Short mmCIF file of C-alpha atoms and ligand atoms in Angstrom, two decimals:
data_model
loop_
_atom_site.label_atom_id
_atom_site.label_comp_id
_atom_site.label_asym_id
_atom_site.label_seq_id
_atom_site.Cartn_x
_atom_site.Cartn_y
_atom_site.Cartn_z
CA MET A 1 78.80 92.54 107.93
CA LEU A 2 78.52 93.11 111.75
CA LEU A 3 78.97 96.68 112.61
CA ASN A 4 80.42 97.58 115.94
CA ARG A 5 78.62 100.63 117.15
CA ARG A 6 80.92 101.65 119.63
CA GLY A 7 83.80 101.63 117.20
CA ALA A 8 81.94 103.43 114.60
CA LEU A 9 80.92 106.31 117.22
CA ALA A 10 84.71 106.56 117.96
CA GLY A 11 85.26 109.25 115.48
CA ALA A 12 82.62 111.71 116.74
CA GLY A 13 83.76 115.22 117.38
CA GLY A 14 86.47 116.18 115.14
CA LEU A 15 88.15 114.16 112.35
CA MET A 16 84.89 112.32 111.70
CA THR A 17 85.33 110.78 108.38
CA ALA A 18 88.94 109.33 108.82
CA LEU A 19 88.66 108.15 112.19
CA ALA A 20 85.35 106.27 111.34
CA THR A 21 87.02 104.84 108.09
CA GLY A 22 89.92 103.71 110.13
CA GLU A 23 87.68 102.20 112.87
CA ALA A 24 85.91 100.29 110.26
CA TRP A 25 88.72 99.17 108.46
CA ALA A 26 90.34 97.81 111.36
CA GLN A 27 87.46 95.59 112.23
CA ASP A 28 88.12 93.22 109.53
CA ALA A 29 91.89 92.54 109.59
CA ARG A 30 91.38 89.56 107.48
CA ARG A 31 93.86 90.33 104.57
CA VAL A 32 97.18 88.62 104.74
CA ARG A 33 99.89 89.75 102.44
CA LYS A 34 101.97 87.02 101.16
CA ALA A 35 105.20 86.68 99.47
CA ALA A 36 105.11 86.93 95.50
CA SER A 37 107.41 83.94 95.46
CA SER A 38 104.93 81.71 97.17
CA LEU A 39 101.97 82.60 94.53
CA SER A 40 101.52 81.43 91.27
CA SER A 41 99.34 82.99 88.34
CA ALA A 42 96.56 80.61 89.55
CA ASP A 43 96.53 81.89 93.21
CA ASP A 44 93.49 83.87 94.24
CA ASP A 45 95.42 86.99 95.02
CA ILE A 46 97.14 86.99 91.66
CA LEU A 47 93.99 86.39 89.73
CA ALA A 48 92.42 89.30 91.65
CA PHE A 49 95.44 91.57 91.06
CA ALA A 50 95.61 90.87 87.44
CA GLU A 51 91.83 91.34 86.99
CA GLY A 52 91.63 94.33 89.03
CA VAL A 53 94.62 95.92 86.86
CA LYS A 54 92.56 95.01 83.70
CA LEU A 55 89.27 96.60 85.21
CA MET A 56 91.09 99.78 86.36
CA LYS A 57 92.58 100.35 83.14
CA ARG A 58 89.36 100.28 81.24
CA ARG A 59 88.25 103.09 83.60
CA SER A 60 88.98 106.95 83.48
CA ASP A 61 87.28 107.80 86.90
CA ALA A 62 88.61 107.92 90.39
CA LEU A 63 88.93 104.05 90.43
CA SER A 64 91.27 104.05 87.33
CA TRP A 65 94.67 102.84 86.97
CA GLU A 66 95.80 106.46 85.86
CA ALA A 67 94.04 108.10 88.66
CA GLN A 68 96.23 106.19 91.16
CA ASN A 69 99.21 106.96 89.07
CA ARG A 70 98.36 110.67 89.11
CA LEU A 71 97.82 110.59 92.76
CA HIS A 72 101.22 109.22 93.39
CA ALA A 73 102.78 111.34 90.59
CA GLN A 74 101.22 114.60 92.30
CA ARG A 75 100.96 113.94 96.05
CA ALA A 76 103.25 111.23 97.02
CA GLU A 77 105.57 112.11 99.79
CA HIS A 78 109.32 111.31 99.29
CA GLY A 79 112.52 112.43 100.78
CA ASN A 80 110.98 113.03 104.37
CA TRP A 81 109.32 111.13 107.36
CA ARG A 82 105.94 111.23 105.49
CA PHE A 83 107.19 108.58 102.82
CA LEU A 84 106.19 105.44 104.90
CA PRO A 85 102.84 106.38 106.09
CA TRP A 86 101.76 108.13 102.66
CA HIS A 87 102.79 104.91 100.87
CA ARG A 88 101.29 102.70 103.48
CA LEU A 89 97.86 104.46 102.98
CA GLN A 90 98.18 104.30 99.00
CA VAL A 91 98.82 100.60 99.08
CA ALA A 92 95.97 99.91 101.42
CA HIS A 93 93.50 102.05 99.51
CA MET A 94 94.32 99.99 96.19
CA GLU A 95 94.04 96.72 98.02
CA ARG A 96 90.49 97.89 98.82
CA ILE A 97 89.57 98.99 95.31
CA ILE A 98 90.75 95.98 93.62
CA ALA A 99 88.79 93.99 96.49
CA GLN A 100 85.78 95.65 95.74
CA LEU A 101 86.13 95.73 91.56
CA THR A 102 86.91 92.13 91.51
CA GLY A 103 84.61 90.71 94.13
CA HIS A 104 87.78 88.98 95.92
CA ALA A 105 86.74 90.34 99.36
CA ASN A 106 89.94 89.18 100.94
CA PHE A 107 92.29 90.37 98.29
CA ALA A 108 95.70 91.11 99.66
CA MET A 109 98.53 92.93 97.76
CA PRO A 110 101.38 90.31 97.44
CA TYR A 111 104.99 91.54 98.42
CA TRP A 112 108.18 91.15 96.29
CA ASP A 113 111.00 90.72 98.85
CA TRP A 114 113.89 91.88 96.57
CA GLN A 115 116.34 91.07 99.45
CA VAL A 116 115.57 87.42 99.04
CA ASP A 117 114.23 87.05 95.58
CA ARG A 118 116.69 87.23 92.85
CA PHE A 119 114.19 87.97 89.87
CA LEU A 120 110.90 89.39 89.48
CA PRO A 121 108.03 87.21 89.63
CA PRO A 122 107.25 85.21 86.68
CA TRP A 123 103.55 86.33 86.38
CA VAL A 124 104.61 89.79 86.11
CA LEU A 125 106.77 88.69 82.74
CA ASP A 126 103.78 87.12 80.96
CA PRO A 127 103.25 89.51 77.98
CA THR A 128 99.52 88.12 78.02
CA SER A 129 98.90 89.13 81.64
CA PRO A 130 97.67 92.65 82.70
CA LEU A 131 100.52 92.73 85.10
CA TYR A 132 102.88 92.69 82.47
CA GLU A 133 104.41 96.17 81.50
CA ARG A 134 105.99 96.36 77.93
CA GLN A 135 107.69 99.81 78.72
CA ARG A 136 109.86 97.84 81.26
CA ASP A 137 113.39 97.52 80.15
CA PRO A 138 113.76 93.90 78.60
CA ALA A 139 117.20 93.63 80.54
CA THR A 140 114.98 93.81 83.82
CA GLU A 141 113.35 90.73 83.05
CA THR A 142 116.56 88.76 83.61
CA LEU A 143 118.07 90.93 85.93
CA ASP A 144 119.55 89.14 89.02
CA PHE A 145 118.82 91.72 91.62
CA GLN A 146 121.11 90.32 94.22
CA LYS A 147 123.97 90.72 91.99
CA ALA A 148 122.90 94.16 90.41
CA ARG A 149 125.14 97.28 91.28
CA PHE A 150 123.60 98.98 94.21
CA ALA A 151 121.45 95.95 95.36
CA GLN A 152 124.76 95.07 97.53
CA SER A 153 124.61 98.30 99.55
CA ARG A 154 125.14 97.50 102.98
CA ASP A 155 122.36 99.77 103.82
CA VAL A 156 119.45 97.93 102.08
CA ALA A 157 116.66 98.48 104.40
CA ARG A 158 116.61 94.91 106.13
CA VAL A 159 118.07 96.41 109.21
CA SER A 160 115.70 97.05 111.99
CA ASP A 161 118.12 98.16 114.33
CA ASP A 162 118.15 101.98 113.34
CA ASN A 163 116.77 104.56 115.20
CA PHE A 164 113.57 106.56 113.99
CA ASP A 165 115.74 109.17 112.25
CA ALA A 166 118.03 106.72 110.57
CA PHE A 167 115.09 104.45 109.54
CA CYS A 168 112.11 106.60 108.90
CA GLY A 169 113.90 109.81 108.04
CA ARG A 170 113.44 113.39 109.32
CA GLU A 171 110.69 116.21 108.53
CA ARG A 172 113.03 117.04 105.45
CA ALA A 173 115.44 113.94 104.94
CA ALA A 174 115.03 110.55 103.65
CA GLY A 175 115.38 107.57 106.03
CA ARG A 176 117.49 104.65 105.02
CA VAL A 177 114.42 102.34 104.14
CA GLU A 178 113.46 105.03 101.45
CA ALA A 179 116.92 106.20 100.42
CA TYR A 180 118.53 102.95 99.92
CA GLY A 181 115.91 99.71 99.80
CA HIS A 182 113.15 101.70 98.21
CA ASN A 183 115.25 104.19 95.65
CA ILE A 184 117.64 101.17 94.54
CA ILE A 185 114.74 98.98 93.42
CA HIS A 186 113.05 101.90 91.56
CA MET A 187 116.18 102.50 89.68
CA LEU A 188 117.14 98.95 88.95
CA VAL A 189 113.73 98.12 87.63
CA GLY A 190 113.73 101.40 85.41
CA GLY A 191 111.25 102.11 82.65
CA LEU A 192 108.17 103.57 84.18
CA MET A 193 109.31 102.70 87.62
CA GLY A 194 112.34 105.15 87.14
CA SER A 195 110.35 108.03 87.59
CA THR A 196 107.90 109.34 90.04
CA ARG A 197 105.63 110.50 87.45
CA THR A 198 104.91 107.06 86.04
CA ALA A 199 106.10 104.90 88.56
CA ALA A 200 102.69 103.46 89.91
CA LEU A 201 101.61 102.55 86.22
CA ASP A 202 103.88 99.47 86.55
CA PRO A 203 102.16 96.77 88.70
CA VAL A 204 105.75 95.90 90.19
CA PHE A 205 105.34 99.32 92.04
CA TRP A 206 102.64 98.10 94.11
CA LEU A 207 104.73 94.80 94.94
CA HIS A 208 107.59 96.99 95.53
CA HIS A 209 106.09 99.36 97.81
CA CYS A 210 104.22 96.37 99.85
CA ASN A 211 107.60 95.19 100.65
CA VAL A 212 108.89 98.58 101.71
CA ASP A 213 105.72 98.55 104.15
CA ARG A 214 106.79 95.30 105.22
CA VAL A 215 110.11 96.54 106.24
CA TRP A 216 108.41 99.09 108.18
CA ALA A 217 106.07 96.57 109.90
CA THR A 218 109.31 94.67 110.87
CA TRP A 219 110.96 97.77 112.25
CA HIS A 220 107.57 98.64 114.06
CA GLN A 221 107.47 95.26 115.72
CA LYS A 222 110.78 95.47 117.09
CA ASN A 223 110.57 99.09 118.33
CA GLY A 224 107.18 99.75 119.28
CA ASP A 225 104.92 102.74 119.28
CA ARG A 226 107.39 104.53 121.51
CA ALA A 227 110.10 104.94 118.97
CA TYR A 228 108.10 107.49 117.15
CA PRO A 229 108.42 111.19 117.97
CA ARG A 230 105.24 113.28 118.83
CA PRO A 231 105.57 115.70 115.73
CA TRP A 232 105.61 112.75 113.54
CA LYS A 233 102.67 111.09 115.24
CA ASP A 234 100.68 114.19 114.45
CA VAL A 235 101.42 114.32 110.82
CA SER A 236 98.17 113.90 108.71
CA MET A 237 97.41 113.15 105.20
CA SER A 238 94.56 113.21 102.83
CA GLY A 239 93.45 112.59 99.22
CA PHE A 240 93.12 108.84 98.87
CA THR A 241 90.31 107.40 96.98
CA GLY A 242 88.16 104.57 98.80
CA PRO A 243 86.58 101.38 97.08
CA ASP A 244 83.33 103.54 96.56
CA GLY A 245 85.29 106.06 94.36
CA ARG A 246 85.02 108.94 97.11
CA GLN A 247 88.02 110.43 99.20
CA THR A 248 88.39 108.64 102.46
CA GLY A 249 89.18 112.02 104.67
CA ARG A 250 92.12 112.51 106.79
CA TRP A 251 94.64 110.15 108.23
CA VAL A 252 96.79 110.37 111.35
CA ALA A 253 100.18 108.78 111.08
CA SER A 254 99.79 107.77 114.81
CA ARG A 255 96.89 105.64 113.96
CA ILE A 256 98.52 103.49 111.02
CA THR A 257 101.68 102.68 112.92
CA SER A 258 100.22 99.00 113.25
CA THR A 259 98.87 97.51 110.06
CA ARG A 260 95.97 95.84 112.05
CA GLY A 261 94.48 99.44 112.11
CA LEU A 262 94.17 99.41 108.33
CA GLY A 263 93.03 95.55 108.39
CA TYR A 264 95.93 93.45 106.87
CA ARG A 265 98.84 91.61 108.18
CA TYR A 266 101.94 90.01 106.83
CA ASP A 267 102.41 86.17 106.45
CA ALA A 268 105.99 86.71 107.69
CA LEU A 269 108.05 89.58 108.77
CA TYR A 270 111.85 89.74 108.16
CA ALA A 271 113.73 88.01 110.99
CA PRO A 272 115.50 90.29 113.54
CA LEU A 273 119.49 90.34 113.10
CA VAL A 274 120.94 87.82 115.22
CA PHE A 275 124.41 89.24 115.33
CA ALA A 276 123.36 92.55 116.98
CA LEU A 277 125.19 92.93 120.19
CA PRO A 278 124.25 95.18 123.39
CA PRO A 279 126.88 97.83 123.74
CA GLY A 280 129.59 96.66 125.94
CA ALA A 281 129.16 93.10 125.15
CA LEU A 282 132.63 92.69 123.84
CA GLY A 283 134.48 94.85 126.64
CA GLY A 284 134.11 96.32 130.05
CA PRO A 285 131.57 98.70 131.21
CA PRO A 286 131.25 102.02 129.56
CA VAL A 287 133.26 104.79 131.51
CA SER A 288 132.39 107.73 129.21
CA ALA A 289 130.21 108.84 126.70
CA ARG A 290 130.04 112.07 124.91
CA GLU A 291 127.85 113.38 122.32
CA VAL A 292 129.36 115.63 119.44
CA SER A 293 127.71 117.54 116.68
CA VAL A 294 129.39 118.74 113.88
CA ARG A 295 128.31 120.45 110.48
CA VAL A 296 129.65 121.99 107.43
CA ASP A 297 128.48 123.85 104.61
CA ALA A 298 129.35 122.63 101.17
CA ASP A 299 131.85 124.93 99.16
CA ALA A 300 132.87 122.51 96.49
CA THR A 301 130.84 122.63 93.18
CA ASP A 302 131.62 118.98 91.91
CA GLY A 303 128.78 117.55 93.96
CA SER A 304 131.01 116.68 96.93
CA VAL A 305 131.29 117.73 100.34
CA ARG A 306 133.68 117.00 103.37
CA LEU A 307 133.50 116.96 106.92
CA ASP A 308 136.51 116.54 109.18
CA LEU A 309 135.88 114.88 112.44
CA PRO A 310 137.14 116.75 115.39
CA ALA A 311 140.57 115.99 116.27
CA GLU A 312 139.74 115.30 120.09
CA VAL A 313 137.29 112.66 118.64
CA VAL A 314 140.12 110.86 116.52
CA ARG A 315 142.53 111.22 119.35
CA LEU A 316 140.12 109.36 121.75
CA LEU A 317 139.64 106.91 119.13
CA ARG A 318 143.05 106.15 118.79
CA GLU A 319 144.48 106.51 122.14
CA ALA A 320 142.04 105.30 124.69
CA PRO A 321 143.12 102.40 126.67
CA GLY A 322 139.92 100.37 126.17
CA ARG A 323 137.50 100.04 123.33
CA VAL A 324 135.92 103.09 121.83
CA THR A 325 132.77 103.10 119.59
CA VAL A 326 131.28 105.92 117.44
CA GLU A 327 127.78 105.53 116.77
CA GLY A 328 125.25 108.13 115.28
CA THR A 329 123.43 109.70 112.47
CA GLY A 330 124.50 112.16 109.84
CA VAL A 331 122.56 113.94 107.07
CA VAL A 332 123.85 115.01 103.72
CA ALA A 333 121.58 117.71 101.94
CA TYR A 334 121.70 118.38 97.98
CA GLU A 335 120.11 121.17 96.05
CA ARG A 336 117.06 119.55 94.52
CA SER A 337 117.20 119.71 90.65
CA GLU A 338 116.50 117.45 87.91
CA ASN A 339 120.20 116.57 87.84
CA LEU A 340 120.04 114.64 91.14
CA THR A 341 117.76 112.10 89.80
CA GLY A 342 119.56 108.91 89.23
CA ARG A 343 122.64 110.03 90.70
CA ALA A 344 124.14 107.99 93.31
CA ILE A 345 125.09 109.58 96.53
CA ALA A 346 128.03 107.81 98.38
CA THR A 347 129.02 108.56 101.82
CA SER A 348 132.30 107.34 103.27
CA VAL A 349 134.68 108.14 106.15
CA PHE A 350 138.27 108.64 104.58
CA ALA A 351 141.67 108.30 106.41
CA GLU A 352 145.03 108.84 104.89
CA LYS A 353 145.05 105.24 103.69
CA GLY A 354 141.81 103.54 103.79
CA ARG A 355 138.13 104.06 104.03
CA VAL A 356 135.13 102.93 105.46
CA ASP A 357 131.66 103.14 103.25
CA LEU A 358 128.39 104.37 105.11
CA GLY A 359 126.51 103.61 102.09
CA VAL A 360 125.57 104.42 98.58
CA SER A 361 122.14 105.14 97.24
CA PRO A 362 120.93 106.18 93.77
CA THR A 363 118.30 108.74 94.01
CA PHE A 364 114.67 108.80 92.73
CA VAL A 365 113.63 112.20 93.62
CA HIS A 366 109.96 113.62 93.58
CA PHE A 367 109.99 116.94 92.12
CA GLY A 368 106.04 117.45 92.35
CA GLY A 369 103.64 118.12 89.83
CA GLY A 370 103.20 121.87 90.56
CA GLU A 371 99.70 122.93 91.16
CA GLY A 372 98.48 121.42 94.36
CA ASP A 373 101.79 120.09 95.48
CA GLU A 374 102.28 121.69 98.88
CA HIS A 375 105.77 120.57 99.09
CA ALA A 376 106.90 122.01 95.70
CA GLY A 377 108.85 124.79 97.53
CA HIS A 378 111.42 122.34 99.29
CA ALA A 379 114.91 123.42 98.40
CA ASP A 380 116.84 120.55 99.34
CA TYR A 381 116.92 116.71 98.86
CA ALA A 382 118.35 115.18 102.13
CA HIS A 383 118.93 111.64 103.52
CA VAL A 384 120.13 110.12 106.70
CA PHE A 385 123.31 107.74 107.11
CA THR A 386 124.60 106.02 110.15
CA PHE A 387 128.07 105.23 111.64
CA ASP A 388 129.03 101.91 113.31
CA SER A 389 132.06 100.23 114.88
CA ALA A 390 134.03 100.08 111.44
CA VAL A 391 134.89 103.83 111.92
CA ALA A 392 136.57 103.17 114.89
CA GLN A 393 138.78 100.52 113.59
CA LEU A 394 139.55 102.65 110.78
CA ALA A 395 141.02 105.25 113.22
CA LYS A 396 143.00 102.47 115.08
CA LEU A 397 144.55 101.33 111.76
CA THR A 398 145.34 104.90 110.37
CA THR A 399 147.10 108.10 111.15
CA GLY A 400 146.08 111.77 110.08
CA PRO A 401 142.72 113.24 109.96
CA LEU A 402 139.31 111.56 109.58
CA ALA A 403 136.84 112.77 107.20
CA ILE A 404 133.11 112.05 106.29
CA VAL A 405 132.90 112.66 102.39
CA SER A 406 129.65 112.57 100.37
CA THR A 407 129.76 112.85 96.65
CA ALA A 408 126.92 112.65 93.97
CA GLN A 409 128.16 110.31 91.14
CA ASP A 410 126.43 110.15 87.93
CA LEU A 411 125.16 106.61 86.98
CA ARG A 412 126.05 107.46 83.28
CA PRO A 413 128.89 109.83 83.11
CA GLU A 414 128.92 109.45 79.30
CA GLU A 415 125.81 111.72 79.19
CA GLN A 416 127.76 114.53 80.78
CA ARG A 417 125.08 116.10 82.67
CA PRO A 418 125.82 119.14 84.75
CA PRO A 419 127.14 118.68 88.23
CA VAL A 420 124.33 118.77 91.27
CA ARG A 421 125.52 121.18 94.27
CA ALA A 422 125.83 119.66 97.68
CA VAL A 423 124.51 122.08 100.38
CA SER A 424 125.55 120.56 103.74
CA LEU A 425 126.79 117.81 105.76
CA GLU A 426 126.19 117.21 109.38
CA ALA A 427 126.42 114.56 111.84
CA THR A 428 125.60 113.86 115.39
CA LEU A 429 128.03 111.11 116.97
CA THR A 430 127.97 109.34 120.33
CA VAL A 431 131.46 108.42 121.31
CA THR A 432 131.52 105.74 124.24
CA GLU A 433 134.83 104.75 125.87
CA TYR A 434 135.01 101.34 127.71
CA ALA A 435 137.03 100.32 130.40
CA ALA A 436 140.18 98.23 129.37
CU1 CU B 1 106.46 107.02 96.01
#
C-alpha cells in the first residue's frame, strides 16, 4: 500500500493515534456500501459478511462477535446527539475487522433500506447461513415492514429537511433519525434486536445501522458541515477495536461528518424530497416572524404531559389576514426506567375537535452496563419532535385552546406494567405571518 507521508504526519502533536488512524482510513476510500436488496448470497459482500460472522463467533478475543456486542451493550450512545457518530464508528470498525479476517479487502457493509424493502433480505433468513439468528421471532421472517404498526409513522427518518436538533438530537435528547427510524426497526425486528444488551448479536443489527448511517449521509450531503454546532463537533469517542485487535484511540465528531474520512461511501443516497417548498412559496412575502418558547413540567402520573400553546399564538393563527405558519421543534422528557422500554411516545396537537399527530416512536432505551458507563447517571430520556403547516390548518378549522400532548402508551397493555413518568415538555416555535 502506498503511504502518504504528509497524511501520516498530520496527527502529530496531540491526538496522535486517532488522527493518524483517521488519515490512513481516509486514504483508501474504496468501500462502496450497497443495498441489501441488490445483493444475493453469492455476491462478494454477502459471502464476506457470512464468513466474517462465522469466524468472529469462533473467537473469544477482542475480534470476537461477542466483544462487538459487549462494546455496544456497555458503551453505545443512545438518546443523545452522540448516537450518529458512535454508531458510524462501530459499523466502520466492524467493516474493517471483517475485511481483515476474511481477506475480502474491499468488504463493505450492505445496508437494509427498511423504507423501501418490505421484508428482511432472504440471505439472513436461511437457517444454514451464519447470518441467520434463531432467536429472531419467526413472525419477523414474514413481517411486511411497510404495513407494520409504527412503520407508517410520518416521522420515519427519510426526511432530510430537519435542522440539526430535530434530526441529530440534542446533548440529552434523541433526534428523529434515532427516535423514529432507528427505534422502530429495533422494536419491529424484536428478539435479540429488541434489547440494547443483545442487539448487536443479530447480523440484522449491522444492516440496520448501516442504513441509519446512510440516512445521516443523505442529511449531511444536503446540509453540509455548517449545519453542525460547535459543541457537537468537539465531541470525542473511543473504545473501538481495529482490525489488528487493538483500540484505535480517540475520534472527534467533526472529522467523521463525511463518510470519506472513514474510507467508504454509499452506492446511492436517498433522493431529496421534491415537495419541499421554500417559505412563502404559496403566499406573499413574510410580514412578521416571532419566536415563542414555552415549557411545562409534568404533573400527571399517567405517563402524559400537556402544554397549552400561548393564546396570542392561537389568536394570530386564526385571525391573521394572510397565511401563518408555525414551525419549530419540541422536546419531551421522560423519567428513565425499565418501564419506558417498548413504550410508544406519541405527541400530538389537540384542539377541541380534531388533532394533528407530530409522531409516535416506540422507545429502545439504553440503560447502560453499570461499570464503565459514563452516562449511567442520566436521569431522563428525551426526544425531539417538529411542527409543520398542519398545525396552523388545525387552528383555522377549530375554536378553543390548542395543546401539545405527549403520552407514553404501552405496546402490550395486557402486561399491566406500572406507568412511566413524564418529566417535561417544551417547544420553541417560529410563527411567521405572510402578507394576504
Ligand atoms: Cu445502538
